[in-house]
């Protein structure tokens, strides 16, 4: 019968503790987290749509929640996650074409995703407050 036990120990695969954290690595993790956050935010969107279809009482309850400070923070985070995930997807689309793999291009695309997501989120909320008449 053959000996199935190995006498030589196999090396362990490198893990996060081995690698030096890089901005692109952190953005990959953030992209995954925002994808999961979008799932839960979409549940809130479904709640809002169901309440709108159910009548004024259900809709007013959802509006009271989303109009509270806690609700506004959740909506702000959902907006940022949506924009950030979209820009991360565009970054990956650029990589799928075979472009942007140089060190300078990778860093530029990563910084553009961060700055763009924060800037667009703030712009959307500022424009929303201006057109909606501010906090009610």
Coordinates of N, CA and C in Angstrom, one line a residue:
X1 N 0.8 -1.2 0.0 CA 0.0 0.0 0.0 C 0.9 1.2 0.0
X2 N 0.5 2.2 -0.8 CA 1.3 3.4 -0.9 C 1.2 4.3 0.3
X3 N 2.3 5.0 0.6 CA 2.3 5.9 1.7 C 1.7 7.2 1.3
X4 N 0.6 7.6 1.8 CA -0.1 8.8 1.4 C 0.3 10.1 2.2
X5 N 1.0 9.9 3.3 CA 1.4 11.0 4.1 C 2.7 11.6 3.5
X6 N 2.7 12.9 3.5 CA 3.8 13.7 3.0 C 4.8 14.0 4.1
X7 N 6.0 13.8 3.8 CA 7.0 14.1 4.8 C 7.5 15.6 4.7
X8 N 7.3 16.2 3.6 CA 7.7 17.6 3.4 C 6.5 18.5 3.6
X9 N 6.6 19.5 4.5 CA 5.5 20.4 4.7 C 5.4 21.3 3.5
X10 N 4.1 21.6 3.1 CA 3.8 22.4 2.0 C 3.8 23.9 2.5
X11 N 4.2 24.8 1.7 CA 4.2 26.2 2.1 C 2.8 26.8 2.2
X12 N 2.6 27.7 3.1 CA 1.3 28.3 3.2 C 1.2 29.4 2.1
X13 N -0.1 29.6 1.7 CA -0.3 30.7 0.7 C -0.1 32.0 1.4
X14 N 0.4 33.0 0.6 CA 0.5 34.3 1.2 C -0.9 34.9 1.6
X15 N -1.0 35.6 2.6 CA -2.2 36.2 3.1 C -2.1 37.7 3.2
X16 N -3.1 38.4 3.6 CA -3.0 39.9 3.7 C -1.9 40.3 4.6
X17 N -1.5 39.5 5.6 CA -0.5 39.9 6.5 C 0.9 39.9 5.8
X18 N 1.0 39.3 4.7 CA 2.3 39.2 4.0 C 2.4 40.4 3.1
X19 N 1.4 40.8 2.4 CA 1.4 41.9 1.4 C 1.4 43.3 2.1
X20 N 2.1 44.2 1.5 CA 2.0 45.6 1.9 C 0.7 46.2 1.4
X21 N -0.1 46.8 2.3 CA -1.4 47.3 1.8 C -1.2 48.4 0.7
X22 N -1.9 48.3 -0.4 CA -1.8 49.2 -1.4 C -3.2 49.8 -1.6
X23 N -3.2 51.0 -2.3 CA -4.5 51.7 -2.5 C -5.4 50.9 -3.4
X24 N -4.9 50.2 -4.4 CA -5.7 49.4 -5.2 C -6.3 48.2 -4.5
X25 N -5.5 47.6 -3.5 CA -6.0 46.5 -2.7 C -7.2 47.0 -1.8
X26 N -7.0 48.2 -1.2 CA -8.0 48.7 -0.4 C -9.3 49.0 -1.2
X27 N -9.1 49.5 -2.4 CA -10.2 49.8 -3.3 C -11.0 48.5 -3.7
X28 N -10.3 47.5 -3.8 CA -10.9 46.2 -4.2 C -11.8 45.7 -3.0
X29 N -11.3 45.9 -1.8 CA -12.1 45.5 -0.6 C -13.3 46.4 -0.5
X30 N -13.1 47.7 -0.7 CA -14.1 48.7 -0.6 C -15.2 48.4 -1.7
X31 N -14.8 48.0 -2.9 CA -15.7 47.7 -3.9 C -16.6 46.5 -3.5
X32 N -16.1 45.5 -2.9 CA -16.9 44.4 -2.4 C -17.8 44.8 -1.3
X33 N -17.3 45.7 -0.4 CA -18.2 46.1 0.7 C -19.3 47.0 0.2
X34 N -19.1 47.9 -0.8 CA -20.1 48.7 -1.3 C -21.1 47.9 -2.1
X35 N -20.7 46.8 -2.7 CA -21.6 45.9 -3.4 C -22.6 45.2 -2.4
X36 N -22.1 44.8 -1.3 CA -22.9 44.2 -0.3 C -23.9 45.3 0.3
X37 N -23.4 46.5 0.5 CA -24.2 47.6 1.1 C -25.3 48.0 0.1
X38 N -25.0 47.9 -1.2 CA -26.1 48.2 -2.2 C -27.2 47.2 -2.1
X39 N -26.9 46.0 -1.7 CA -28.0 45.0 -1.5 C -29.0 45.5 -0.5
X40 N -28.5 45.9 0.7 CA -29.3 46.3 1.8 C -30.0 47.7 1.5
X41 N -29.3 48.5 0.8 CA -29.9 49.8 0.3 C -31.0 49.6 -0.7
X42 N -30.9 48.5 -1.5 CA -32.0 48.2 -2.4 C -33.2 47.7 -1.7
X43 N -33.0 47.0 -0.6 CA -34.2 46.6 0.3 C -34.9 47.9 0.8
X44 N -34.2 48.9 1.1 CA -34.8 50.2 1.5 C -35.6 50.8 0.4
X45 N -35.0 50.7 -0.8 CA -35.7 51.2 -2.0 C -37.0 50.5 -2.3
X46 N -36.9 49.1 -2.1 CA -38.1 48.3 -2.3 C -39.2 48.6 -1.2
X47 N -38.7 48.9 0.0 CA -39.7 49.3 1.1 C -40.4 50.6 0.7
X48 N -39.6 51.5 0.2 CA -40.2 52.8 -0.2 C -41.2 52.6 -1.4
X49 N -40.9 51.8 -2.3 CA -41.8 51.6 -3.5 C -43.1 50.9 -3.0
X50 N -42.9 49.9 -2.1 CA -44.1 49.2 -1.6 C -44.9 50.1 -0.8
X51 N -44.3 51.0 0.0 CA -45.1 51.9 0.8 C -45.8 52.9 -0.1
X52 N -45.2 53.3 -1.2 CA -45.9 54.2 -2.1 C -47.1 53.6 -2.8
X53 N -47.0 52.3 -3.0 CA -48.1 51.6 -3.6 C -49.2 51.2 -2.6
X54 N -48.8 51.2 -1.3 CA -49.8 50.8 -0.3 C -50.7 51.9 0.1
X55 N -50.3 53.1 0.0 CA -51.2 54.2 0.4 C -50.4 55.2 1.3
X56 N -51.2 56.3 1.6 CA -50.5 57.4 2.3 C -50.0 57.1 3.7
X57 N -50.7 56.2 4.4 CA -50.2 55.9 5.8 C -48.8 55.2 5.7
X58 N -48.7 54.2 4.9 CA -47.4 53.5 4.8 C -46.3 54.4 4.3
X59 N -46.7 55.2 3.3 CA -45.7 56.1 2.7 C -45.2 57.1 3.7
X60 N -46.1 57.7 4.5 CA -45.7 58.7 5.5 C -44.8 58.1 6.5
X61 N -44.9 56.8 6.9 CA -44.0 56.1 7.8 C -42.6 56.0 7.2
X62 N -42.5 55.7 5.9 CA -41.2 55.6 5.3 C -40.6 57.0 5.1
X63 N -41.4 58.0 4.8 CA -40.9 59.3 4.7 C -40.4 59.9 6.0
X64 N -41.1 59.5 7.1 CA -40.7 59.9 8.4 C -39.3 59.3 8.8
X65 N -39.1 58.0 8.4 CA -37.8 57.4 8.6 C -36.7 58.0 7.8
X66 N -37.0 58.1 6.5 CA -35.9 58.7 5.6 C -35.7 60.2 5.8
X67 N -36.6 60.8 6.5 CA -36.4 62.2 6.8 C -35.7 62.5 8.1
X68 N -35.6 61.4 8.9 CA -34.8 61.6 10.2 C -33.3 61.7 9.9
X69 N -32.6 62.1 10.9 CA -31.1 62.2 10.8 C -30.5 60.8 10.4
X70 N -31.0 59.8 11.1 CA -30.5 58.4 10.9 C -30.8 58.0 9.4
X71 N -32.0 58.2 9.0 CA -32.4 57.9 7.6 C -31.6 58.6 6.6
X72 N -31.4 59.9 6.9 CA -30.6 60.7 5.9 C -29.2 60.2 5.8
X73 N -28.6 59.8 7.0 CA -27.2 59.2 6.9 C -27.2 57.9 6.1
X74 N -28.2 57.1 6.3 CA -28.3 55.9 5.5 C -28.4 56.2 4.0
X75 N -29.3 57.1 3.7 CA -29.4 57.5 2.3 C -28.2 58.1 1.7
X76 N -27.5 58.9 2.5 CA -26.2 59.5 2.1 C -25.2 58.4 1.8
X77 N -25.1 57.4 2.7 CA -24.2 56.3 2.6 C -24.6 55.4 1.4
X78 N -25.9 55.3 1.1 CA -26.3 54.5 0.0 C -25.9 55.2 -1.3
X79 N -26.1 56.5 -1.3 CA -25.7 57.3 -2.5 C -24.2 57.2 -2.8
X80 N -23.4 57.3 -1.7 CA -22.0 57.2 -1.9 C -21.6 55.8 -2.4
X81 N -22.2 54.7 -1.8 CA -21.9 53.4 -2.2 C -22.3 53.1 -3.6
X82 N -23.4 53.7 -4.0 CA -23.9 53.5 -5.4 C -22.9 54.2 -6.4
X83 N -22.5 55.4 -6.1 CA -21.6 56.1 -7.0 C -20.2 55.4 -7.0
X84 N -19.7 55.1 -5.8 CA -18.4 54.5 -5.7 C -18.3 53.1 -6.4
X85 N -19.4 52.3 -6.2 CA -19.4 51.0 -6.9 C -19.5 51.2 -8.4
X86 N -20.2 52.2 -8.9 CA -20.3 52.5 -10.3 C -19.0 52.9 -10.9
X87 N -18.3 53.8 -10.2 CA -17.0 54.2 -10.7 C -15.9 53.1 -10.6
X88 N -16.0 52.3 -9.6 CA -15.2 51.1 -9.5 C -15.4 50.2 -10.7
X89 N -16.7 50.0 -11.0 CA -17.0 49.2 -12.2 C -16.5 49.8 -13.5
X90 N -16.5 51.1 -13.6 CA -15.9 51.7 -14.8 C -14.4 51.5 -14.8
X91 N -13.8 51.6 -13.6 CA -12.4 51.3 -13.5 C -12.1 49.9 -14.0
X92 N -12.9 48.9 -13.6 CA -12.7 47.5 -14.0 C -12.9 47.4 -15.5
X93 N -13.9 48.1 -16.0 CA -14.2 48.1 -17.5 C -13.0 48.6 -18.3
X94 N -12.3 49.6 -17.8 CA -11.1 50.1 -18.4 C -10.0 49.0 -18.4
X95 N -9.9 48.4 -17.2 CA -8.9 47.3 -17.1 C -9.3 46.1 -18.1
X96 N -10.5 45.9 -18.3 CA -10.9 44.8 -19.2 C -10.5 45.0 -20.6
X97 N -10.3 46.3 -21.0 CA -9.8 46.6 -22.3 C -8.3 46.5 -22.5
X98 N -7.7 46.1 -21.3 CA -6.2 46.0 -21.4 C -5.5 47.3 -21.1
X99 N -6.2 48.3 -20.7 CA -5.5 49.6 -20.4 C -5.5 49.8 -18.9
X100 N -4.6 50.7 -18.5 CA -4.5 51.2 -17.1 C -3.8 50.3 -16.1
X101 N -3.0 49.4 -16.6 CA -2.3 48.5 -15.7 C -0.9 49.0 -15.2
X102 N -0.5 50.1 -15.8 CA 0.8 50.6 -15.3 C 0.6 51.2 -13.9
X103 N 1.7 51.2 -13.2 CA 1.6 51.7 -11.8 C 1.0 53.1 -11.7
X104 N 1.4 54.0 -12.6 CA 0.9 55.4 -12.5 C -0.6 55.4 -12.9
X105 N -1.0 54.6 -13.9 CA -2.4 54.6 -14.3 C -3.3 53.9 -13.2
X106 N -2.8 52.9 -12.6 CA -3.6 52.2 -11.5 C -3.8 53.2 -10.4
X107 N -2.8 53.9 -10.0 CA -2.9 54.9 -8.9 C -3.9 56.0 -9.3
X108 N -3.7 56.5 -10.5 CA -4.6 57.6 -11.0 C -6.1 57.2 -11.0
X109 N -6.3 56.0 -11.6 CA -7.7 55.5 -11.6 C -8.3 55.3 -10.2
X110 N -7.4 54.8 -9.3 CA -7.9 54.6 -7.9 C -8.2 55.9 -7.3
X111 N -7.4 56.9 -7.4 CA -7.6 58.2 -6.8 C -8.8 58.9 -7.5
X112 N -9.0 58.7 -8.8 CA -10.1 59.2 -9.5 C -11.4 58.6 -9.0
X113 N -11.4 57.3 -8.6 CA -12.6 56.7 -8.1 C -12.9 57.3 -6.7
X114 N -12.0 57.4 -5.9 CA -12.2 58.0 -4.5 C -12.7 59.4 -4.6
X115 N -12.0 60.3 -5.3 CA -12.3 61.7 -5.4 C -13.7 61.8 -6.1
X116 N -13.8 61.1 -7.2 CA -15.1 61.2 -8.0 C -16.3 60.7 -7.2
X117 N -16.2 59.6 -6.4 CA -17.3 59.2 -5.6 C -17.7 60.1 -4.5
X118 N -16.7 60.7 -3.8 CA -17.0 61.7 -2.8 C -17.6 62.9 -3.4
X119 N -16.9 63.4 -4.5 CA -17.4 64.7 -5.1 C -18.8 64.6 -5.7
X120 N -19.0 63.5 -6.5 CA -20.3 63.3 -7.1 C -21.4 63.1 -6.0
X121 N -21.1 62.4 -4.9 CA -22.1 62.2 -3.9 C -22.5 63.6 -3.3
X122 N -21.5 64.4 -3.0 CA -21.7 65.7 -2.4 C -22.5 66.6 -3.4
X123 N -22.1 66.5 -4.7 CA -22.8 67.3 -5.7 C -24.3 66.9 -5.8
X124 N -24.6 65.6 -5.8 CA -25.9 65.1 -5.9 C -26.8 65.6 -4.7
X125 N -26.2 65.5 -3.5 CA -26.9 65.9 -2.3 C -27.1 67.5 -2.3
X126 N -26.1 68.2 -2.7 CA -26.2 69.7 -2.7 C -27.3 70.1 -3.7
X127 N -27.3 69.5 -4.9 CA -28.3 69.8 -5.9 C -29.7 69.4 -5.4
X128 N -29.7 68.2 -4.8 CA -31.0 67.8 -4.2 C -31.6 68.7 -3.2
X129 N -30.7 69.2 -2.3 CA -31.2 70.1 -1.3 C -31.6 71.5 -1.9
X130 N -30.9 71.9 -2.9 CA -31.2 73.2 -3.5 C -32.6 73.1 -4.2
X131 N -32.8 72.0 -4.9 CA -34.1 71.9 -5.7 C -35.3 71.4 -4.8
X132 N -35.0 70.8 -3.7 CA -36.0 70.3 -2.8 C -36.3 71.4 -1.7
X133 N -35.6 72.4 -1.6 CA -35.8 73.5 -0.6 C -35.2 73.2 0.7
X134 N -34.2 72.5 0.8 CA -33.5 72.2 2.0 C -34.1 71.2 2.9
X135 N -33.7 71.1 4.2 CA -34.2 70.1 5.1 C -35.6 70.5 5.5
X136 N -36.5 69.6 5.5 CA -37.9 69.9 5.8 C -38.2 69.6 7.2

